Coordinates of C-alpha atoms in Angstrom, one line a residue:
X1 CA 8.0 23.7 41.7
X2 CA 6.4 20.7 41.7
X3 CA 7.8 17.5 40.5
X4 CA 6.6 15.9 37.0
X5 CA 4.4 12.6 37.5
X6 CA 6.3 9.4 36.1
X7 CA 2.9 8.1 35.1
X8 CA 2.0 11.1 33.8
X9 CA 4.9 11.1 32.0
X10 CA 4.4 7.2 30.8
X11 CA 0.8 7.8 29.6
X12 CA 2.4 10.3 27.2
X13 CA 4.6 8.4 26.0
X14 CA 2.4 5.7 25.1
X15 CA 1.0 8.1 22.8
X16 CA 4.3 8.1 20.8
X17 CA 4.0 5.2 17.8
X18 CA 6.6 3.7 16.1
X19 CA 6.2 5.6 12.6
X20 CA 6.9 1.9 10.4
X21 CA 5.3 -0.7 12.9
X22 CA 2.1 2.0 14.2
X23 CA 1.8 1.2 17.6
X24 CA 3.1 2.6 20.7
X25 CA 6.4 2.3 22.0
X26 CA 5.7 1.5 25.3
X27 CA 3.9 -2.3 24.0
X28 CA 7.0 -2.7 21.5
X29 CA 10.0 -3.0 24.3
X30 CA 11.8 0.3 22.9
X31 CA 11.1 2.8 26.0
X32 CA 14.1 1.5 27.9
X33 CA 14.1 4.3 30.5
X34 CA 12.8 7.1 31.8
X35 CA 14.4 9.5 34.4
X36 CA 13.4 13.0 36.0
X37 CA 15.6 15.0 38.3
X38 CA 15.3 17.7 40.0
X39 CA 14.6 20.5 38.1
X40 CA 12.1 19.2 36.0
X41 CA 14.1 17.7 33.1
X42 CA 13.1 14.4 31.4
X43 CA 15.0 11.8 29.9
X44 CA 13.9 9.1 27.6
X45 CA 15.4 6.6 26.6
X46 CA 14.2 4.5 23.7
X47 CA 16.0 1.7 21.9
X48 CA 15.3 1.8 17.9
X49 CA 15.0 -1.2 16.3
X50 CA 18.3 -0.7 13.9
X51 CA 20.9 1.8 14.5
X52 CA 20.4 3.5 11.0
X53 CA 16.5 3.7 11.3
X54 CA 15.6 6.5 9.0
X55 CA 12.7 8.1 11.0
X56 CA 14.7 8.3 14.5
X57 CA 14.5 12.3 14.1
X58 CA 10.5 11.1 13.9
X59 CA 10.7 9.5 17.0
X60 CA 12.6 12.2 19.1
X61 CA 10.0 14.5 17.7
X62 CA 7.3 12.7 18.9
X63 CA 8.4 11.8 22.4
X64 CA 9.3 15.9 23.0
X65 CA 5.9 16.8 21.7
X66 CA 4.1 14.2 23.9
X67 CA 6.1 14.3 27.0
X68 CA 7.1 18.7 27.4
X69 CA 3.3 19.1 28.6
X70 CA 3.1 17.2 31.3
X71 CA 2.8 19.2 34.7
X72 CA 6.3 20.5 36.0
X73 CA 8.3 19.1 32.9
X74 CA 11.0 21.8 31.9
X75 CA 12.2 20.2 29.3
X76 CA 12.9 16.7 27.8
X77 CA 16.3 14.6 26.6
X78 CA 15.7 12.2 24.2
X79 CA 18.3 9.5 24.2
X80 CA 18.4 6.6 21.4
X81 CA 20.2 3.1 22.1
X82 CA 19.4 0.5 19.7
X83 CA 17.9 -3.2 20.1
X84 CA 20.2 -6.1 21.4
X85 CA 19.4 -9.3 18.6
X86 CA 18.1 -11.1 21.2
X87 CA 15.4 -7.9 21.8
X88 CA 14.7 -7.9 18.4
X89 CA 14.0 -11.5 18.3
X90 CA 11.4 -11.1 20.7
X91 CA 10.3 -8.2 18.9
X92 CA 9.8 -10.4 15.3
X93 CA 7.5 -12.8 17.2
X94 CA 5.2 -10.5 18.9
X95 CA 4.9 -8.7 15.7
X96 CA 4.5 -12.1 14.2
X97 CA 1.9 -13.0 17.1
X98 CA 3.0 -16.3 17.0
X99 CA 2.1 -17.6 14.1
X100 CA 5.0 -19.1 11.9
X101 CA 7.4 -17.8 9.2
X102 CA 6.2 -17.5 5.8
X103 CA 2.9 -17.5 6.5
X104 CA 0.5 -14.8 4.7
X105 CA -1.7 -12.7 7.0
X106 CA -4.5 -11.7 4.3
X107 CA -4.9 -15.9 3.5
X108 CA -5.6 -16.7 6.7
X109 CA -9.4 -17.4 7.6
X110 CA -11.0 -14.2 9.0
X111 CA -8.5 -11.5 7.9
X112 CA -10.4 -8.4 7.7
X113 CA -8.2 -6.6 5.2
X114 CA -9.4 -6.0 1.9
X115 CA -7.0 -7.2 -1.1
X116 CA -7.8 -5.5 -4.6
X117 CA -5.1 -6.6 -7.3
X118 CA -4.7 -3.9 -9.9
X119 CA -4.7 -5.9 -13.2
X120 CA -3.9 -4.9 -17.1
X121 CA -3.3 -6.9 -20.3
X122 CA -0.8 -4.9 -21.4
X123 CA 1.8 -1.8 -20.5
X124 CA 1.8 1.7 -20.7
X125 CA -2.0 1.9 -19.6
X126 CA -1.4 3.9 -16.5
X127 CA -1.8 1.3 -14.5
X128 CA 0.8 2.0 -11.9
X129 CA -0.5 5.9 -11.7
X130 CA -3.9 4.7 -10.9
X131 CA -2.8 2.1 -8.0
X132 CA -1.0 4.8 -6.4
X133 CA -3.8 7.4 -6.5
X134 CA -6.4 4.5 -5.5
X135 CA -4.5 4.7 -2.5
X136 CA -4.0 7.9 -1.4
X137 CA -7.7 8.5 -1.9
X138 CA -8.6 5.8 0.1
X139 CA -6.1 6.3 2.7
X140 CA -7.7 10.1 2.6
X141 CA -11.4 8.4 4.0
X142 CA -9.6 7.5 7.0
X143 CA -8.6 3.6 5.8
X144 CA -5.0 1.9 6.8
X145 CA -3.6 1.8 3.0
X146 CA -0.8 -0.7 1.8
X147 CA 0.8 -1.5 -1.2
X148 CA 2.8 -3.7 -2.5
X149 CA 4.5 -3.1 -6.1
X150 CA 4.6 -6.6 -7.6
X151 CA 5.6 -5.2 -11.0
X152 CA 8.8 -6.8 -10.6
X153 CA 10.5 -6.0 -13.8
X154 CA 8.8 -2.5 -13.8
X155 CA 8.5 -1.3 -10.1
X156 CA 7.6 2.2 -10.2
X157 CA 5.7 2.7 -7.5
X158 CA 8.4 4.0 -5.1
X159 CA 8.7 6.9 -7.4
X160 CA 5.3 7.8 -7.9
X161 CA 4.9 8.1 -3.9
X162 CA 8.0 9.8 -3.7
X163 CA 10.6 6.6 -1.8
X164 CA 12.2 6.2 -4.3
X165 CA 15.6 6.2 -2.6
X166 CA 14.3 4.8 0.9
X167 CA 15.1 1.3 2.1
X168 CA 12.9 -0.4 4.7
X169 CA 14.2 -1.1 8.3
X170 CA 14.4 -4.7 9.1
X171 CA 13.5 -6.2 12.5
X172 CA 15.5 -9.2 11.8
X173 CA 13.7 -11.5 8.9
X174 CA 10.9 -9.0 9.5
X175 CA 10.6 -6.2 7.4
X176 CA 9.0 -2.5 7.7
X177 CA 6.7 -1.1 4.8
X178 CA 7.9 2.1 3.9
X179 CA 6.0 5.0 4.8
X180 CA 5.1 7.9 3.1
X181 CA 3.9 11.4 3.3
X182 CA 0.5 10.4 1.5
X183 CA -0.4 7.9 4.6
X184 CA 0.0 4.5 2.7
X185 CA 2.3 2.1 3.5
X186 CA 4.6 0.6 0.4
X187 CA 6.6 -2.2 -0.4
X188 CA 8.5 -2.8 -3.8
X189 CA 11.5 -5.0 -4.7
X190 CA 12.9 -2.2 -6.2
X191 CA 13.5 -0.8 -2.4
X192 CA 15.1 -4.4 -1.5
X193 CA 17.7 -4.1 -4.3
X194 CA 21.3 -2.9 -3.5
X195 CA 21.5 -0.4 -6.2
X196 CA 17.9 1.5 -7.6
X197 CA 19.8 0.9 -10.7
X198 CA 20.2 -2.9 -10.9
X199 CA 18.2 -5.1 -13.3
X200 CA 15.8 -7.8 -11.8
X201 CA 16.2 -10.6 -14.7
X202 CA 14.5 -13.7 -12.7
X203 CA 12.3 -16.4 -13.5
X204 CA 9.1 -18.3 -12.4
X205 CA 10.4 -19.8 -9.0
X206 CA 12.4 -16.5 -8.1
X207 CA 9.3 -14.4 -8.8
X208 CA 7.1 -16.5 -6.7
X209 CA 10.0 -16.2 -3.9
X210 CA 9.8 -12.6 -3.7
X211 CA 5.9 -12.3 -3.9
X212 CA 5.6 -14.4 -1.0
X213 CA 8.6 -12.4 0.9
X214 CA 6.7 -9.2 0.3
X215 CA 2.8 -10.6 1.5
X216 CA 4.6 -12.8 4.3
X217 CA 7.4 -11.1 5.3
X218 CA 6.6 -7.8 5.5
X219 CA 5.1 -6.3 9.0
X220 CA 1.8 -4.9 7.4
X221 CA -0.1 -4.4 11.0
X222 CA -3.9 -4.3 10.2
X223 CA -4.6 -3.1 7.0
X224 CA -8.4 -2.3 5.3
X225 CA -6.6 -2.1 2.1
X226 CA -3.9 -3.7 0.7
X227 CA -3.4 -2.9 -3.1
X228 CA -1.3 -5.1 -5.7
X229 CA 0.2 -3.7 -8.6
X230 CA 0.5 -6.3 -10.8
X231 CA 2.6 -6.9 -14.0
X232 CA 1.4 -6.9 -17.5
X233 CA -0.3 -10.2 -19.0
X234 CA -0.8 -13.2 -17.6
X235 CA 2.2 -14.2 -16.2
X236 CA 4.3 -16.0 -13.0
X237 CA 3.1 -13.2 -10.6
X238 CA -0.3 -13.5 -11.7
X239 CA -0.8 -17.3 -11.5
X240 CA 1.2 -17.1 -8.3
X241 CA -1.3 -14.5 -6.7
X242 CA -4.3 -16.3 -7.3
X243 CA -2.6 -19.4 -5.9
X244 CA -1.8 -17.6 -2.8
X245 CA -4.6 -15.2 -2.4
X246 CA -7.2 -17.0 -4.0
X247 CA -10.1 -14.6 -2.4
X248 CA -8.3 -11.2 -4.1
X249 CA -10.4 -9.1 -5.6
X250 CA -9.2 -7.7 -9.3
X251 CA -9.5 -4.4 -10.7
X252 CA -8.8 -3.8 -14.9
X253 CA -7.2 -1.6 -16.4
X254 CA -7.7 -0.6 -20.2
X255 CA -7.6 1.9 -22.4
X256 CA -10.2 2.4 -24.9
X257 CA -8.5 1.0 -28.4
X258 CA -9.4 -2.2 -29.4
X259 CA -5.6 -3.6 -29.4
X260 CA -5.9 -2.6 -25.6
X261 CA -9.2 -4.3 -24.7
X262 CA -8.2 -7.6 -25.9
X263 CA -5.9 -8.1 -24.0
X264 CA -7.7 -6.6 -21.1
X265 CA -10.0 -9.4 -21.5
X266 CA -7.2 -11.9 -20.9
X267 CA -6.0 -10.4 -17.8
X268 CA -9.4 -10.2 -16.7
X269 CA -10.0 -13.9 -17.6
X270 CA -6.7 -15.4 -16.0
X271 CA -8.3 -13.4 -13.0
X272 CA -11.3 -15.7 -12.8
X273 CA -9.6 -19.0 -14.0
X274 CA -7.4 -18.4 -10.2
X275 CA -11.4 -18.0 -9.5
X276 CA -10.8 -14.6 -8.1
X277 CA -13.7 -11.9 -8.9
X278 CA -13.2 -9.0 -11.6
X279 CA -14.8 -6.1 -9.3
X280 CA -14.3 -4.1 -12.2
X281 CA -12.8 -2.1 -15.2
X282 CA -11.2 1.4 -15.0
X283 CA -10.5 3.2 -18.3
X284 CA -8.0 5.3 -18.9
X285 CA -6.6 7.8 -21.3
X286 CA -10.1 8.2 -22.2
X287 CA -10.3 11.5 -23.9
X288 CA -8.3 14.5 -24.1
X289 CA -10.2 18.0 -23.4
X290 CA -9.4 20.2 -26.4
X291 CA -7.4 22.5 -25.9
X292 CA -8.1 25.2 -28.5
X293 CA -12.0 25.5 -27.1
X294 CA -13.0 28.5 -25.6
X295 CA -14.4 28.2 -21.8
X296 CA -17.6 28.0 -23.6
X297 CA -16.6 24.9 -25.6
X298 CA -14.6 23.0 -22.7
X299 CA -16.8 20.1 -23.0
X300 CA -15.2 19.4 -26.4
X301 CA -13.1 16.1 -26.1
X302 CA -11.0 14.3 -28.6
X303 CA -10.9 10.6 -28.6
X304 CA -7.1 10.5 -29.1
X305 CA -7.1 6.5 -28.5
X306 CA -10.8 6.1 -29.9
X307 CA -14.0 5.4 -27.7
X308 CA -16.0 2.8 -25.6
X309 CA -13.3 0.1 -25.1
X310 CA -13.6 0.1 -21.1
X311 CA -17.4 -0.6 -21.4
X312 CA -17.0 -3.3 -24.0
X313 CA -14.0 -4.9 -22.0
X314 CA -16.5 -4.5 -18.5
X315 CA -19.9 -5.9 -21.2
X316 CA -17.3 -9.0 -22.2
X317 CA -16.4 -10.1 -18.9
X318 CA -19.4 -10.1 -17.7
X319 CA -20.9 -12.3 -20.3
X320 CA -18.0 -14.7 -20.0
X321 CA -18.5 -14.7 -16.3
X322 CA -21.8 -14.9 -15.7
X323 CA -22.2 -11.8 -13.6
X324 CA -21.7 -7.9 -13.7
X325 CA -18.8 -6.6 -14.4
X326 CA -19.0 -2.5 -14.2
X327 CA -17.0 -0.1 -15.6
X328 CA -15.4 2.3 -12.5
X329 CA -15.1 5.1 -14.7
X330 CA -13.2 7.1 -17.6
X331 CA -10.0 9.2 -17.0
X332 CA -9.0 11.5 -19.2
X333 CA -5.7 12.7 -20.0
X334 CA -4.3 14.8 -18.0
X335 CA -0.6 16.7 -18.1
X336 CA -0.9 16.9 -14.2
X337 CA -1.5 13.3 -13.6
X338 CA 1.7 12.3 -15.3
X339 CA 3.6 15.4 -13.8
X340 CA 2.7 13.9 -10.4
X341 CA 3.9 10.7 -10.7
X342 CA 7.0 12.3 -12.0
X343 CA 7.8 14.2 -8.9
X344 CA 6.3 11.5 -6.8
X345 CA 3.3 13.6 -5.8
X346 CA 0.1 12.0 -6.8
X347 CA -2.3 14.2 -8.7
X348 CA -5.1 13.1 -5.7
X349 CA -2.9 15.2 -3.5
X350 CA -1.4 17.5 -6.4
X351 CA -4.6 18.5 -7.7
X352 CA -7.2 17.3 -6.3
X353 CA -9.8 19.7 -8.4
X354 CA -8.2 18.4 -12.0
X355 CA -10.7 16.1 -14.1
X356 CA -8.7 13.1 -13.5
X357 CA -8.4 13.2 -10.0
X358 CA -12.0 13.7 -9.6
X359 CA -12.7 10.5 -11.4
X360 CA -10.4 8.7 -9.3
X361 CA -11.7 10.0 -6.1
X362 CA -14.8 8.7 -7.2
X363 CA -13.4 5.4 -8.1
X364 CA -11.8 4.8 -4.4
X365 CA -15.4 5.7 -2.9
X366 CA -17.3 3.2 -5.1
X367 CA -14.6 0.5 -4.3
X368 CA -14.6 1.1 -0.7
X369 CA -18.6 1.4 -0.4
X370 CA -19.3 -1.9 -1.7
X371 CA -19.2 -4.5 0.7
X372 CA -16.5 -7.4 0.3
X373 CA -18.4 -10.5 -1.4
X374 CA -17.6 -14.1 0.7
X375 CA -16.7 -15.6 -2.7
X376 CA -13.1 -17.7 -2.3
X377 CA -12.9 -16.6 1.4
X378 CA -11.6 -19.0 4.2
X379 CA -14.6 -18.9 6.5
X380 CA -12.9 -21.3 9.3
X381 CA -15.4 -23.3 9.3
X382 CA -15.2 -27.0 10.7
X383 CA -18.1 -29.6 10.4
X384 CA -19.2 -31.1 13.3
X385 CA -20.6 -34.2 14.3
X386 CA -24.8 -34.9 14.6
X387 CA -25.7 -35.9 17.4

């Protein structure tokens, strides 16, 4: 029988990622070891970053799957040691890629990721449900998906995507996103309290704190997307977004009674006043289908919260600002779309055929299509004498 090939063997491995950080394990420092004796059988030894890292089953998965067809394996031992500090230390700064703490990746002059800030002038609009599905959709076209839930006081995002009870691993001050099963990456401060019952009662300078820890202090890796569910109004978190990530693009949220647009309008406005640009307005709860119609009739809908708001908030705007402002589209209500944020599978995975969905779908394409203006970008640009 013919011995497996240790570089064989290593070029398989470095096809086994890290499930939080996304790259291999081989450029990270965790493949410690890797041993074959005489029969065939492989051991690997890999070193997770924390000794409670919730996807170490992941991980041995991944390194049997990669390593067992390699020429003249038999079969294959996955060992897991964990990190010394001083190995995760070194780990933090080449994550960090030397750059300094507190720093925020998507400010920096030529960041490539897209940041879309998913805005509303008031609760209860489905706001949250439509920044989840945003990103499953988009992370469905093949796109590197984040978000962040900075809905402090009303963090729901976890729940919608289904982590609601998962806690991100932390490579010292450096913190994981959570995965998920949809293929975006998530971050909430309801997943950095101790209890998912506690009650975040904090003010202006504390709220700024923990936006900053979750831009700055989260390993994101290299994100197209990064999505921002905001609070309500126009408050700390969205004065202190467009004073750190003055080139964010922001999305509206409405529904179509009047007491909603007004104050749609406001969000939209305190939007450009951090002079970030209003990409759009998304309607929601737009009609209901009725459901007494025959399949004949099923184009019947009832305006259960009136008509037309999103186009009048997207026509205001647009006046005030001096350029278009278009309305994304109309979702309708739909049971399903609450049932899967309920259950924490989003209705773009759910039921992908259902009216809603279909809207939404659409919504992610024309957002991703259109090409990122250079309006409040950092170019990096330095003058330079005449000679």
């Amino acid at each position: 029988m013919t011995s497996p090939d240790i570089d064989r063997i290593r070029a398989a491995l470095a096809r086994v990622h890290d499930p939080e950080i996304k790259r291999p394990i081989t450029e990270l420092g965790m493949l410690e070891d890797v041993t074959v004796d005489d029969t065939g059988l492989v051991t690997v030894t890999v070193l997770l970053t924390v000794s409670g890292c919730p996807l170490k089953d992941t991980i041995t998965r991944d390194v049997t799957t990669e390593v067992s067809p390699v020429p003249g394996v038999t079969g294959v031992d996955v060992k897991l040691g964990v990190m010394t500090a001083e190995q995760r230390s070194t780990l933090q700064d080449q994550l960090r890629g030397g750059q300094a703490q507190r720093e925020i990746p998507f400010a920096q002059p030529g960041s490539l990721t897209r940041v879309i800030a998913i805005a509303s002038g008031k609760g209860g609009v489905g706001k949250s449900s439509v920044t989840v599905n945003l990103a499953v959709a988009m992370a469905q076209q093949g796109l590197k998906v984040g978000i962040v839930d900075a809905d402090i006081y009303g963090h729901s995002i976890p729940a919608m995507l289904g982590v609601a009870d998962v806690r991100p691993t932390q490579v010292e001050d450096l913190i994981m996103p959570v995965p998920t099963a949809s293929g975006v990456s998530v971050i909430s401060i309801g997943m950095l309290k101790p209890r998912r019952d506690q009650v975040v009662a904090w003010r202006g300078p504390m709220l700024d704190r923990a936006l900053v820890q979750m831009l700055a202090d989260v390993y994101w890796g290299s994100l197209d997307v990064l999505l921002l569910d905001l609070p309500p109004g126009t408050g700390d978190v969205a004065i202190s977004l467009g004073q750190h990530l003055p080139s964010a693009e922001v999305v509206v949220v409405t529904t179509p009674q009047d007491a909603a647009t007004e104050v749609a309008e406001r969000a939209g406005t305190m939007a450009s006043m951090m002079h970030q640009r209003v990409i759009g307005v998304l309607e929601n709860m737009s009609w209901l289908p009725c459901p007494h119609c025959t399949p004949e009739g099923k184009d019947h809908r009832i305006d259960v919260f009136g008509t037309g708001g999103g186009q009048r908030t997207a026509t205001t705007l647009g006046q005030r600002f001096g350029y278009d402002v278009p309305l994304l589209g109309r979702i309708p209500l739909d049971t399903s779309l609450r049932e899967g944020g309920d259950v924490g599978k989003p209705i773009i995975e759910s039921d992908p055929t259902a009216p809603g969905a279909q809207v939404l779908l659409e919504v992610a394409r024309s957002l991703t299509s259109r090409g990122r203006g250079l309006a409040g970008m950092q170019l990096g640009l330095s003058p330079t004498a005449k000679g």
